[in-house]
Structures are given as structure tokens and as C-alpha cells.
Coordinates of C-alpha atoms in Angstrom, one line a residue:
Chain A
M1 CA -8.1 -5.8 -7.4
G2 CA -8.0 -2.7 -9.4
I3 CA -5.2 -0.5 -10.9
F4 CA -5.4 1.9 -7.9
E5 CA -4.0 -0.9 -5.8
I6 CA -1.0 -0.8 -8.3
M7 CA -0.7 2.9 -8.7
G8 CA -1.6 3.6 -5.2
P9 CA -2.7 4.0 -2.6
A10 CA -1.7 7.5 -1.5
M11 CA 0.0 6.9 1.8
I12 CA 2.5 8.2 4.4
G13 CA 5.7 6.3 4.0
P14 CA 8.0 4.5 4.4
S15 CA 6.5 1.2 4.5
S16 CA 3.1 -0.2 3.3
S17 CA 3.1 -3.0 5.8
H18 CA 4.9 -1.1 8.6
T19 CA 3.3 2.3 8.3
A20 CA 0.1 2.2 6.2
G21 CA -1.0 -1.3 7.5
A22 CA -0.2 -0.2 11.1
A23 CA -2.4 3.0 10.6
R24 CA -5.1 0.7 9.3
I25 CA -4.7 -1.7 12.4
G26 CA -5.1 1.3 14.7
R27 CA -8.2 2.6 12.8
M28 CA -9.7 -0.8 12.8
A29 CA -9.2 -1.2 16.5
A30 CA -10.9 2.2 17.2
L31 CA -13.8 1.2 15.0
L32 CA -14.3 -2.0 16.8
F33 CA -14.1 -0.2 20.2
A34 CA -16.5 2.5 19.1
E35 CA -16.1 4.5 22.3
K36 CA -13.9 7.4 23.1
I37 CA -10.3 5.9 23.9
D38 CA -9.0 7.1 27.3
K39 CA -6.1 4.7 27.3
A40 CA -4.4 2.7 24.7
V41 CA -1.8 0.1 25.4
V42 CA 0.0 -1.1 22.0
K43 CA 2.1 -4.1 22.2
L44 CA 4.3 -4.7 19.1
H45 CA 5.5 -8.2 18.2
G46 CA 8.2 -9.4 15.8
S47 CA 9.3 -7.2 13.1
F48 CA 6.9 -4.6 14.3
A49 CA 8.7 -4.4 17.5
D50 CA 12.1 -4.6 15.9
T51 CA 11.9 -1.7 13.4
A52 CA 8.9 0.3 14.8
V53 CA 10.9 3.6 15.3
G54 CA 12.4 3.6 12.0
H55 CA 9.1 2.8 10.2
G56 CA 6.8 5.0 12.3
T57 CA 4.9 1.9 13.2
D58 CA 4.2 3.2 16.6
K59 CA 3.1 6.7 15.4
A60 CA 1.0 5.0 12.7
I61 CA -0.9 2.9 14.9
I62 CA -1.5 5.7 17.4
G63 CA -2.7 7.9 14.6
G64 CA -4.9 5.1 13.3
L65 CA -6.5 4.9 16.8
L66 CA -7.2 8.6 16.5
G67 CA -9.1 7.9 13.3
F68 CA -6.3 9.1 10.9
K69 CA -6.2 7.2 7.5
P70 CA -3.0 6.0 5.9
D71 CA -2.6 9.1 3.8
D72 CA -3.1 11.5 6.6
E73 CA -0.1 13.9 7.2
R74 CA -0.9 14.1 10.8
L75 CA 0.4 10.4 11.3
R76 CA 3.9 12.0 11.7
D77 CA 2.8 13.9 14.6
S78 CA 0.4 11.5 16.1
F79 CA 2.0 11.5 19.5
S80 CA 1.3 15.1 20.1
W81 CA -2.2 14.7 18.6
A82 CA -3.0 12.0 21.1
E83 CA -2.1 14.4 23.8
K84 CA -4.2 17.0 22.4
K85 CA -7.2 14.6 22.2
G86 CA -6.7 13.3 25.6
M87 CA -5.7 9.8 24.7
D88 CA -3.1 8.2 27.0
Y89 CA -1.0 5.6 25.4
L90 CA 1.7 3.2 26.0
I91 CA 3.9 1.3 23.6
E92 CA 5.5 -2.0 24.6
E93 CA 7.1 -4.9 23.1
I94 CA 5.7 -8.4 23.4
K95 CA 6.7 -11.9 22.2
L96 CA 3.6 -13.7 20.9
R97 CA 3.3 -17.4 20.0
D98 CA 2.2 -18.4 16.4
V99 CA 1.4 -15.1 15.0
H100 CA 2.4 -13.2 11.9
P101 CA 5.8 -11.3 12.1
N102 CA 4.0 -8.1 11.9
T103 CA 1.5 -8.3 14.6
A104 CA 0.2 -5.8 17.1
L105 CA -1.9 -6.5 20.3
I106 CA -4.0 -3.4 21.2
E107 CA -5.9 -2.8 24.4
L108 CA -8.3 0.1 24.6
S109 CA -10.3 1.3 27.5
N110 CA -12.7 4.1 28.4
Q111 CA -12.8 5.2 32.0
S112 CA -16.3 6.5 32.4
T113 CA -18.0 3.4 30.8
A114 CA -15.4 1.0 32.1
Q115 CA -15.5 -0.6 28.8
S116 CA -12.5 -2.2 27.2
I117 CA -11.5 -4.3 24.2
S118 CA -8.5 -6.2 23.0
V119 CA -7.6 -6.5 19.3
L120 CA -4.9 -8.7 17.9
A121 CA -4.3 -7.8 14.3
A122 CA -1.4 -8.4 11.7
S123 CA -0.1 -6.4 8.7
I124 CA 0.0 -9.0 6.1
G125 CA 1.7 -6.9 3.1
G126 CA 1.0 -4.2 0.8
G127 CA -1.0 -2.3 3.5
S128 CA -3.4 -5.1 3.9
I129 CA -4.4 -6.0 7.5
E130 CA -6.2 -9.0 9.3
V131 CA -7.7 -8.6 12.7
R132 CA -7.2 -12.2 14.0
E133 CA -8.6 -11.9 17.5
I134 CA -11.1 -9.7 19.4
N135 CA -11.1 -10.1 23.2
A136 CA -9.0 -13.2 22.7
S137 CA -11.6 -14.8 20.4
P138 CA -10.5 -15.8 17.0
V139 CA -12.0 -13.9 14.0
K140 CA -10.8 -12.8 10.6
L141 CA -11.6 -9.2 9.7
T142 CA -9.8 -7.5 6.7
G143 CA -11.6 -4.2 6.3
R144 CA -11.5 -4.6 2.4
L145 CA -15.3 -4.3 2.3
P146 CA -18.0 -2.7 4.4
T147 CA -18.4 -5.1 7.3
L148 CA -20.7 -5.9 10.1
W149 CA -19.5 -7.4 13.3
I150 CA -22.5 -8.8 15.3
R151 CA -22.3 -10.5 18.7
H152 CA -25.6 -12.6 19.2
K153 CA -27.0 -15.5 21.0
D154 CA -25.6 -18.8 19.6
R155 CA -29.1 -20.4 18.7
P156 CA -30.8 -21.9 15.6
G157 CA -32.1 -19.3 13.2
E158 CA -30.1 -16.3 14.4
I159 CA -28.0 -16.2 11.3
A160 CA -31.1 -16.6 9.1
L161 CA -32.8 -13.5 10.9
I162 CA -29.6 -11.5 10.3
T163 CA -29.3 -12.5 6.6
T164 CA -33.1 -12.0 6.1
V165 CA -32.9 -8.3 7.2
L166 CA -30.0 -7.8 4.8
G167 CA -31.7 -9.5 1.9
E168 CA -34.9 -7.5 2.4
H169 CA -32.8 -4.3 1.8
Q170 CA -31.1 -5.9 -1.3
I171 CA -27.6 -5.9 0.6
N172 CA -25.5 -8.8 -0.9
I173 CA -23.1 -10.7 1.5
A174 CA -19.8 -11.3 -0.1
F175 CA -18.2 -13.3 2.6
M176 CA -19.4 -14.5 6.0
Q177 CA -18.0 -16.0 9.1
V178 CA -19.6 -17.4 12.2
Y179 CA -17.8 -18.1 15.5
R180 CA -18.5 -19.0 19.0
N181 CA -16.6 -20.0 22.1
R182 CA -19.2 -22.3 23.7
R183 CA -22.4 -24.0 22.5
G184 CA -25.5 -21.7 23.3
D185 CA -23.3 -19.0 24.6
I186 CA -22.4 -15.8 22.6
G187 CA -21.7 -16.2 18.9
S188 CA -20.2 -13.6 16.7
S189 CA -20.7 -13.2 13.0
I190 CA -18.7 -11.1 10.5
L191 CA -20.5 -10.3 7.3
E192 CA -18.6 -8.6 4.5
L193 CA -20.9 -6.7 2.2
D194 CA -21.0 -5.5 -1.4
Q195 CA -22.3 -2.2 -0.4
K196 CA -22.7 0.1 2.7
P197 CA -25.9 -0.9 4.6
P198 CA -28.3 2.0 5.3
Q199 CA -28.9 3.2 8.9
A200 CA -32.4 1.6 8.8
V201 CA -30.7 -1.8 8.5
L202 CA -28.4 -1.2 11.4
D203 CA -31.3 0.1 13.5
Q204 CA -33.5 -3.0 12.7
L205 CA -30.7 -5.4 13.5
E206 CA -30.0 -3.7 16.8
K207 CA -33.5 -4.0 17.9
C208 CA -33.4 -7.8 17.7
K209 CA -33.5 -9.2 21.2
D210 CA -30.8 -11.9 20.7
I211 CA -28.2 -9.4 19.2
Y212 CA -26.1 -7.9 21.9
Q213 CA -23.8 -5.8 20.0
L214 CA -23.5 -4.6 16.5
R215 CA -20.7 -2.5 14.8
Y216 CA -20.6 -1.3 11.4
L217 CA -17.0 -1.1 10.0
P218 CA -16.6 0.9 6.8
A219 CA -14.1 -0.3 4.2
L220 CA -10.7 0.8 5.3
Chain B
M1 CA -12.9 -7.6 -21.3
E2 CA -9.9 -8.8 -19.3
Y3 CA -6.2 -9.4 -19.4
R4 CA -4.0 -11.6 -17.3
T5 CA -0.9 -11.5 -19.4
I6 CA 1.2 -8.8 -21.1
E7 CA 0.4 -10.7 -24.4
E8 CA -3.3 -10.4 -23.7
L9 CA -3.0 -6.7 -23.0
L10 CA -1.1 -6.2 -26.0
N11 CA -3.4 -8.1 -28.3
L12 CA -6.4 -6.3 -26.9
A13 CA -4.7 -3.0 -27.9
E14 CA -3.9 -4.2 -31.4
Q15 CA -7.3 -5.6 -31.9
E16 CA -9.1 -2.4 -30.8
N17 CA -6.4 -0.4 -32.6
T18 CA -5.9 1.7 -29.5
S19 CA -3.2 2.4 -26.9
L20 CA -2.5 0.1 -23.9
A21 CA -3.5 3.0 -21.6
E22 CA -7.0 3.0 -23.3
I23 CA -7.5 -0.8 -22.6
V24 CA -6.4 -0.5 -19.0
L25 CA -8.9 2.4 -18.5
R26 CA -11.7 0.4 -20.2
V27 CA -11.0 -2.6 -18.1
E28 CA -10.9 -0.6 -14.9
M29 CA -14.3 0.9 -15.8
E30 CA -15.8 -2.5 -16.1
E31 CA -14.2 -3.7 -13.0
S32 CA -14.9 -0.8 -10.7
E33 CA -18.3 0.4 -12.3
L34 CA -16.9 3.9 -12.2
S35 CA -17.2 6.2 -15.1
R36 CA -14.2 7.2 -17.4
N37 CA -14.3 10.7 -15.8
E38 CA -14.2 9.4 -12.3
I39 CA -11.3 7.1 -13.0
E40 CA -9.5 9.9 -14.7
E41 CA -10.0 12.2 -11.8
L42 CA -8.7 9.6 -9.3
M43 CA -5.6 9.2 -11.5
L44 CA -5.2 13.0 -11.8
D45 CA -5.3 13.2 -7.9
N46 CA -2.4 10.6 -7.9
L47 CA -0.4 12.7 -10.2
E48 CA -0.9 15.7 -8.0
V49 CA 0.4 13.7 -4.9
M50 CA 3.4 12.6 -7.0
R51 CA 4.1 16.1 -8.1
Q52 CA 4.0 17.3 -4.4
S53 CA 6.4 14.5 -3.2
I54 CA 8.8 15.6 -5.8
S55 CA 8.6 19.2 -5.1
R56 CA 9.0 18.6 -1.3
G57 CA 12.0 16.3 -1.9
I58 CA 14.1 18.3 -4.2
N59 CA 13.5 21.6 -2.3
N60 CA 14.0 20.4 1.4
K61 CA 16.1 18.5 3.7
I62 CA 14.1 15.5 4.8
K63 CA 14.3 14.1 8.3
T64 CA 14.1 10.4 7.8
G65 CA 13.3 7.7 10.5
G66 CA 16.8 6.3 10.5
G67 CA 18.7 9.6 9.4
L68 CA 20.7 7.7 6.9
V69 CA 19.5 9.7 3.9
G70 CA 17.6 13.0 3.5
Q71 CA 19.3 15.5 1.3
E72 CA 20.2 13.4 -1.8
A73 CA 17.6 14.9 -4.1
L74 CA 18.5 18.5 -3.0
K75 CA 22.1 17.8 -3.6
M76 CA 21.6 16.5 -7.1
K77 CA 19.3 19.4 -7.9
N78 CA 21.9 21.9 -6.9
Y79 CA 24.4 20.0 -8.9
Y80 CA 22.6 20.1 -12.3
Q81 CA 21.3 23.7 -11.7
K82 CA 24.9 25.0 -11.5
D83 CA 25.9 24.1 -15.0
K84 CA 23.6 24.1 -18.1
Q85 CA 25.5 21.1 -19.5
D86 CA 24.5 19.1 -16.5
F87 CA 20.8 20.0 -16.8
T88 CA 19.7 16.9 -18.6
I89 CA 16.5 14.8 -18.5
H90 CA 18.6 12.1 -17.1
N91 CA 19.8 14.1 -14.0
K92 CA 16.4 15.5 -13.5
V93 CA 14.9 12.0 -13.3
I94 CA 17.5 11.0 -10.8
S95 CA 16.8 14.0 -8.6
Y96 CA 13.0 13.3 -8.7
A97 CA 13.3 9.6 -8.0
L98 CA 15.5 10.5 -4.9
A99 CA 13.0 13.2 -3.9
V100 CA 10.1 11.0 -3.7
A101 CA 12.0 8.0 -2.1
E102 CA 13.4 10.5 0.4
V103 CA 10.0 11.9 1.3
N104 CA 8.7 8.3 1.7
A105 CA 11.6 7.6 4.2
G106 CA 10.7 10.8 6.1
M107 CA 7.1 9.7 6.8
G108 CA 5.8 12.1 4.0
K109 CA 2.9 11.5 1.5
I110 CA 3.6 9.5 -1.6
I111 CA 1.8 7.2 -4.1
A112 CA 2.7 3.5 -3.5
G113 CA 3.0 2.8 -7.1
P114 CA 3.6 -0.1 -7.2
T115 CA 5.0 -0.1 -3.5
A116 CA 6.2 2.5 -1.0
G117 CA 9.8 1.3 -1.2
A118 CA 9.8 1.8 -4.9
S119 CA 7.6 4.9 -5.0
G120 CA 10.1 7.2 -6.6
I121 CA 10.6 5.6 -10.1
V122 CA 7.4 5.9 -11.7
P123 CA 6.7 9.5 -10.7
A124 CA 10.4 10.4 -11.6
V125 CA 10.2 9.2 -15.1
V126 CA 6.6 10.3 -15.8
V127 CA 6.7 13.8 -14.2
A128 CA 10.2 14.7 -15.6
L129 CA 9.4 13.5 -19.2
A130 CA 5.9 15.3 -19.1
E131 CA 7.8 18.5 -18.0
E132 CA 10.3 18.1 -20.8
L133 CA 7.6 17.4 -23.5
E134 CA 5.2 20.0 -22.0
L135 CA 2.4 17.6 -21.9
K136 CA -1.2 18.2 -20.7
D137 CA -2.2 16.3 -17.6
H138 CA -4.7 14.2 -19.5
K139 CA -1.8 13.0 -21.6
V140 CA 0.4 12.3 -18.7
I141 CA -2.1 10.1 -16.8
E142 CA -2.3 7.9 -20.0
A143 CA 1.2 6.9 -19.1
L144 CA 0.2 6.1 -15.6
F145 CA -2.6 4.0 -16.8
T146 CA -0.2 2.1 -18.9
A147 CA 2.2 1.7 -15.9
S148 CA -0.7 0.4 -13.8
G149 CA -1.7 -2.2 -16.4
L150 CA 1.8 -3.6 -16.6
G151 CA 2.2 -3.6 -12.9
Y152 CA -1.2 -5.3 -12.7
V153 CA -0.1 -8.2 -14.8
I154 CA 3.1 -8.6 -12.5
S155 CA 0.7 -8.6 -9.4
K156 CA -1.4 -11.3 -11.0
K157 CA 1.3 -13.5 -12.4
A158 CA 4.1 -12.8 -9.8
T159 CA 4.4 -10.6 -6.9
L160 CA 5.1 -6.8 -6.2
S161 CA 6.4 -7.5 -2.6
G162 CA 10.1 -7.5 -1.6
A163 CA 9.4 -9.9 1.2
A164 CA 8.1 -12.5 -1.3
G165 CA 10.2 -11.8 -4.5
G166 CA 13.2 -9.5 -3.5
C167 CA 13.7 -6.1 -4.8
Q168 CA 13.3 -7.4 -8.4
A169 CA 9.7 -7.4 -7.6
E170 CA 9.7 -3.8 -6.2
C171 CA 12.3 -1.6 -7.9
G172 CA 12.4 -4.0 -10.8
A173 CA 8.8 -4.0 -11.4
A174 CA 8.7 -0.3 -11.0
A175 CA 11.5 0.3 -13.4
A176 CA 9.7 -1.8 -16.1
M177 CA 6.4 -0.1 -15.5
A178 CA 8.1 3.3 -15.8
A179 CA 9.9 2.1 -19.0
G180 CA 6.6 1.4 -20.6
A181 CA 5.1 4.8 -19.4
A182 CA 8.1 6.6 -20.9
V183 CA 7.5 5.0 -24.4
E184 CA 3.8 5.8 -24.2
L185 CA 4.6 9.5 -23.3
K186 CA 7.1 9.6 -26.2
G187 CA 4.4 8.4 -28.7
G188 CA 5.8 4.9 -29.1
N189 CA 3.5 2.1 -30.2
P190 CA 2.1 -0.7 -27.8
K191 CA 4.6 -3.2 -29.0
M192 CA 7.5 -0.7 -28.1
V193 CA 5.9 -0.2 -24.7
V194 CA 5.9 -4.0 -24.0
N195 CA 9.6 -4.3 -25.3
A196 CA 10.6 -1.5 -22.9
F197 CA 8.9 -3.2 -20.1
A198 CA 10.5 -6.5 -21.0
L199 CA 13.9 -5.1 -21.4
A200 CA 13.8 -3.0 -18.1
L201 CA 12.4 -6.1 -16.0
K202 CA 14.9 -8.5 -17.6
N203 CA 17.9 -6.4 -16.4
M204 CA 16.7 -6.0 -12.8
L205 CA 16.1 -9.8 -12.4
G206 CA 17.9 -11.2 -9.4
L207 CA 17.9 -8.0 -7.4
V208 CA 17.7 -8.8 -3.6
C209 CA 16.0 -6.8 -0.8
D210 CA 18.7 -6.3 2.0
P211 CA 17.9 -3.1 3.6
V212 CA 20.2 -1.7 6.3
A213 CA 18.6 -1.7 9.7
G214 CA 15.4 -2.9 8.1
L215 CA 14.7 0.7 7.0
V216 CA 13.5 1.8 3.6
E217 CA 16.6 4.1 3.4
V218 CA 19.9 2.2 2.3
P219 CA 20.1 1.1 -0.5
C220 CA 16.4 1.9 -1.3
V221 CA 16.5 5.6 -1.8
K222 CA 19.5 5.7 -4.2
R223 CA 18.3 2.5 -5.9
N224 CA 15.1 4.3 -6.8
A225 CA 17.2 6.7 -8.8
F226 CA 19.2 4.0 -10.5
A227 CA 16.0 2.1 -11.5
A228 CA 14.6 5.3 -12.9
A229 CA 17.6 5.9 -15.0
H230 CA 17.4 2.3 -16.0
A231 CA 13.8 2.9 -17.2
L232 CA 15.0 5.7 -19.5
T233 CA 17.6 3.3 -21.0
A234 CA 15.2 0.6 -21.7
S235 CA 12.6 3.1 -23.2
A236 CA 15.2 4.5 -25.5
M237 CA 16.3 1.2 -26.6
A238 CA 12.7 0.0 -27.3
R239 CA 11.9 3.3 -29.2
A240 CA 14.9 2.5 -31.5
G241 CA 13.3 -0.8 -32.4
I242 CA 15.4 -3.0 -30.1
E243 CA 13.4 -6.1 -29.1
S244 CA 13.5 -8.2 -26.0
V245 CA 14.4 -11.7 -27.2
I246 CA 12.6 -13.2 -24.1
P247 CA 8.9 -12.2 -24.3
A248 CA 7.6 -9.9 -21.4
D249 CA 5.4 -12.6 -19.8
E250 CA 8.4 -15.1 -19.8
V251 CA 10.4 -12.4 -18.1
I252 CA 7.9 -12.2 -15.4
N253 CA 8.0 -15.9 -15.0
A254 CA 11.6 -15.9 -14.7
M255 CA 11.1 -13.3 -12.0
T256 CA 8.8 -15.5 -10.1
D257 CA 11.2 -18.4 -10.5
I258 CA 14.2 -16.4 -9.2
G259 CA 12.1 -15.1 -6.3
E260 CA 11.4 -18.6 -5.2
Q261 CA 14.9 -19.6 -5.3
M262 CA 16.2 -16.6 -3.5
P263 CA 17.1 -17.3 0.2
N264 CA 14.9 -15.6 2.8
T265 CA 18.0 -14.0 4.2
L266 CA 17.8 -11.7 1.0
K267 CA 14.0 -11.1 1.0
E268 CA 13.3 -8.1 3.3
T269 CA 14.5 -9.7 6.4
S270 CA 17.8 -7.8 6.9
K271 CA 19.5 -11.0 7.7
G272 CA 21.9 -11.1 4.7
G273 CA 23.6 -9.0 2.0
L274 CA 24.1 -5.2 2.7
A275 CA 22.1 -5.6 5.9
V276 CA 24.8 -7.6 7.6
C277 CA 27.9 -5.9 6.5
E278 CA 30.1 -4.2 9.2
T279 CA 28.8 -0.7 8.8
A280 CA 25.2 -1.9 8.5
L281 CA 25.4 -3.7 11.8
K282 CA 27.1 -0.8 13.4
I283 CA 24.3 1.6 12.1
K284 CA 21.6 -0.8 13.4
D285 CA 23.3 -1.1 16.7
E286 CA 23.5 2.8 17.1
L287 CA 19.9 3.4 16.0
F288 CA 18.0 0.7 18.0
N289 CA 20.2 -0.1 21.0
N290 CA 20.7 3.4 22.4

């Protein structure tokens, strides 16, 4: 942690957890979806639901979904920006079990490709966030470092293949997590990196036959 | 080079015969691998955001999320501009702190230093003093480096979160950081900076976080002004040579201790204190149930 986390960040108020963190959650969800968002359903839980309006949590998440960063003045008017950019949105309350008090469940969809995603994320304090589920599968994604989210076949040697490609390009892995729902099914790996990987790395990984999906998520 | 306590930070400055700001800057250069120039530019950017938030708040009515505050800074400025006798640094600092805190409450852009809820205190003290002393920006950011280093130690040893430690960890920490920064701007030595920090923090210990309706408005906005004035008091005492009997690091430990003993109802849950008094409950009901 550096001094600019103490004297900063620059952000739109009033709350680092309920506004800045909320904007980051929206932005992370949009980056994970990586398609144009036609419709967004945002379900707020706990303290997020109780004080959303006063803290601008709803506006911040919608702004984040439009790609606005926590210091973007457009967050205040994000509802009208959503209209301008053709993003339908719905904000609801939800009661979830065993989650952080500041949690949002976000469902995004694109009509023409019929793709959708659901992202469960929490604002854990000071503007820091954690994505805890993607499409109901558990993950832990913080956006603190440049991150790769890779969905691949769950088979021996797949992780070695990914890390070899990164190693060949001198990309250091700071943290790494591997998940799967069922043996031999689709696994997903989250790799937090010390530097931004060049496009060549992403291209090379995407060509691997057992990699189904790859997302590069810049540090938030 | 690294520091984890205020004592280590002070020792480094005394060994190197330099300011706390310089040590904080050098450690940041090592940690971030950025150049001196790049780090200074980032801090100058922060200073600019601070000035903009002050200017917006003292010159405009601010529409806030709950509408419980919004023209306090403007009122304060109008008050001290009417009569020369009231045009004091003290009153100016109060108006600046109100300004930033109101802009924050109105979804405006601020520097969360150290937090959004306590974002008015450091800018108010630093910017108002810099105007008073007619300092160049490169000198002004030294005070921000000092404040950052002091806050950094609190974040390492304790917490800067109201939910974890109560308001002592937000407005208390900010007042202590601002007190140190004020001494630095006024040309006090590193030891005085540390004493100002300890004095300010010591006298904010025990402060609870009990916001009305869960909003960063009441008592937060006005508390920013009180905490900024508090920082000025501590800096004056330290520059007069008054020392804190309890060393700074022990004050931080006491803050942690108090934070742990503080009930959760008084740690940003709005379940105790001001948040549950009759008027607060009425306000909450009007805001969220209609």
C-alpha cells in the first residue's frame, strides 16, 4: 500500500465503500461481460439496499457499468447517461444469505448475441471490492492488479500451459486461484499479474484449444 | 528504507537530517518505483482536486443525497467576509472543511484523504494555511506528504475505517494528519510535527461513528470543520514546544484498543448514538419510507 491510498484516491463522494466501491463493482462486471450491455439488473443487498439512494450506490453501479471510474463526475448523472447509451437498467432489493453487508448481484445481457452474465460482488471497505461469484461459481477477484480470468478445460497440464506462456513473456504471477465445478468439466483460473500482459500474450493464450474464454481485466 | 511506526519515521528524518516529508517521499519512490518528479506530479494533481472541491463548496449551494446539509460553507464564508474582524485563518479553515465535506455529500469530486467521510480536514488546513503564508505549490505538497506518512502509520498499526474503529479512526486520524501537516507548513521541526499529531489524535480518541440515516451528512460535515479547527489548536501547541506525554505510537495503540472495545452500534451501523435519537429516526423515515 502506498501513500496515494492514504491521500487519495480522487473520487466522487460521499462514501468510499458505498460510492467508489460501488462504481468499481459496476466497472468490473462490465469488464467481465466484455460485450455491449443492453440490459442490466442490479440487485442490492444489506446496507447497499438500505442506504443506496443517499449514497448514490445505485448511480455509482450504473455509472461503473457504463465504464465510468470512481472519480468520474458523470457518476452523478449516470441514469441519464445510461439512457443516452441505450442501456436498460433495473434496480431492485434482494436478501442474500451469508454475504458481506455491502453486496450487489448484477445480471447483464446482450440481446443480439443472447449472452448474459451474473456477477456477485462486495464492497469490502475503503473502496476495495471483491467479486465473489461469476455465474454462481465462486471466485475471488479484487481488481488490485492486472488480472486474467481464463475459463478452460479441467485437465492435467492446462495450468502449466498458461503459466508457461506468461513466463516466456517475463510476466510475473503475483497471486493465482484455480476453480472448477466438476472434475473434467470447465475450470477457471484467475491470475493476478505484476504487469499488464502485451496483446501477443492474450492472442497466444486465446488460440490454445482447451481455453474457452479469456478476459483481461486492467487494475481498477 | 521503511517505517512502520511514527518513531521509526521520526528517527529516519533525524538520522538523515531532513524533513518527514522527504522521508515519506523517498520511501514512496522505493515502493512504487516511480521517480520523484512523477510522485510530486501525482500529489500536485491531488492538491488541485482539493482546491476545486473547496472552491465549489464555498461558492455554491450543494444538493446532497439526504438534503440535511448543503450551504454551511457558503454561510460561513458570507459571515467572515462581512466583517474584517471575523476574517481569521480559523474561520477560513472551518469554511474550507465544510466546503469539501459538503461537496463529498453531494456526489462531488474529492480526495479521500484519508477517507471520504473525513475528506474536508486535511485540505482545509493545508490549503488555507498555504494561502495565508503565500507558499508555492511545491512547498504545499510537502505538507501533504507528511500527512500521508502519518496516516500510513495509522493504517498499518490500526485502521482508518469508521466501521472498524469509529470516527476516531476517520476524523480523528485526519485531524492528527492535518495537525502534523500544519506544523510542517509553518516550518516546525519533525519532533513538533509528531507532537502535533499525537496531541490531536489523543483528543479525538473515543469518537464514535453514528451517522443519521446512514448518510455522510450529520454529524459528519460539521465534524470535519471541528476536526480541522482542532488540528490548528494541536499545531499551535506543538509549535509552542508543548509535548504529548503519551508518545504518538502509544496513542495509536490506544485508538485501536478503544476501537475494539467500542460497541458495533457505534461503528457506522447507525444503530446507536445520534443515529437513533428521535429526530434522526424521523429524518430516516421521511427519507427512505416515502
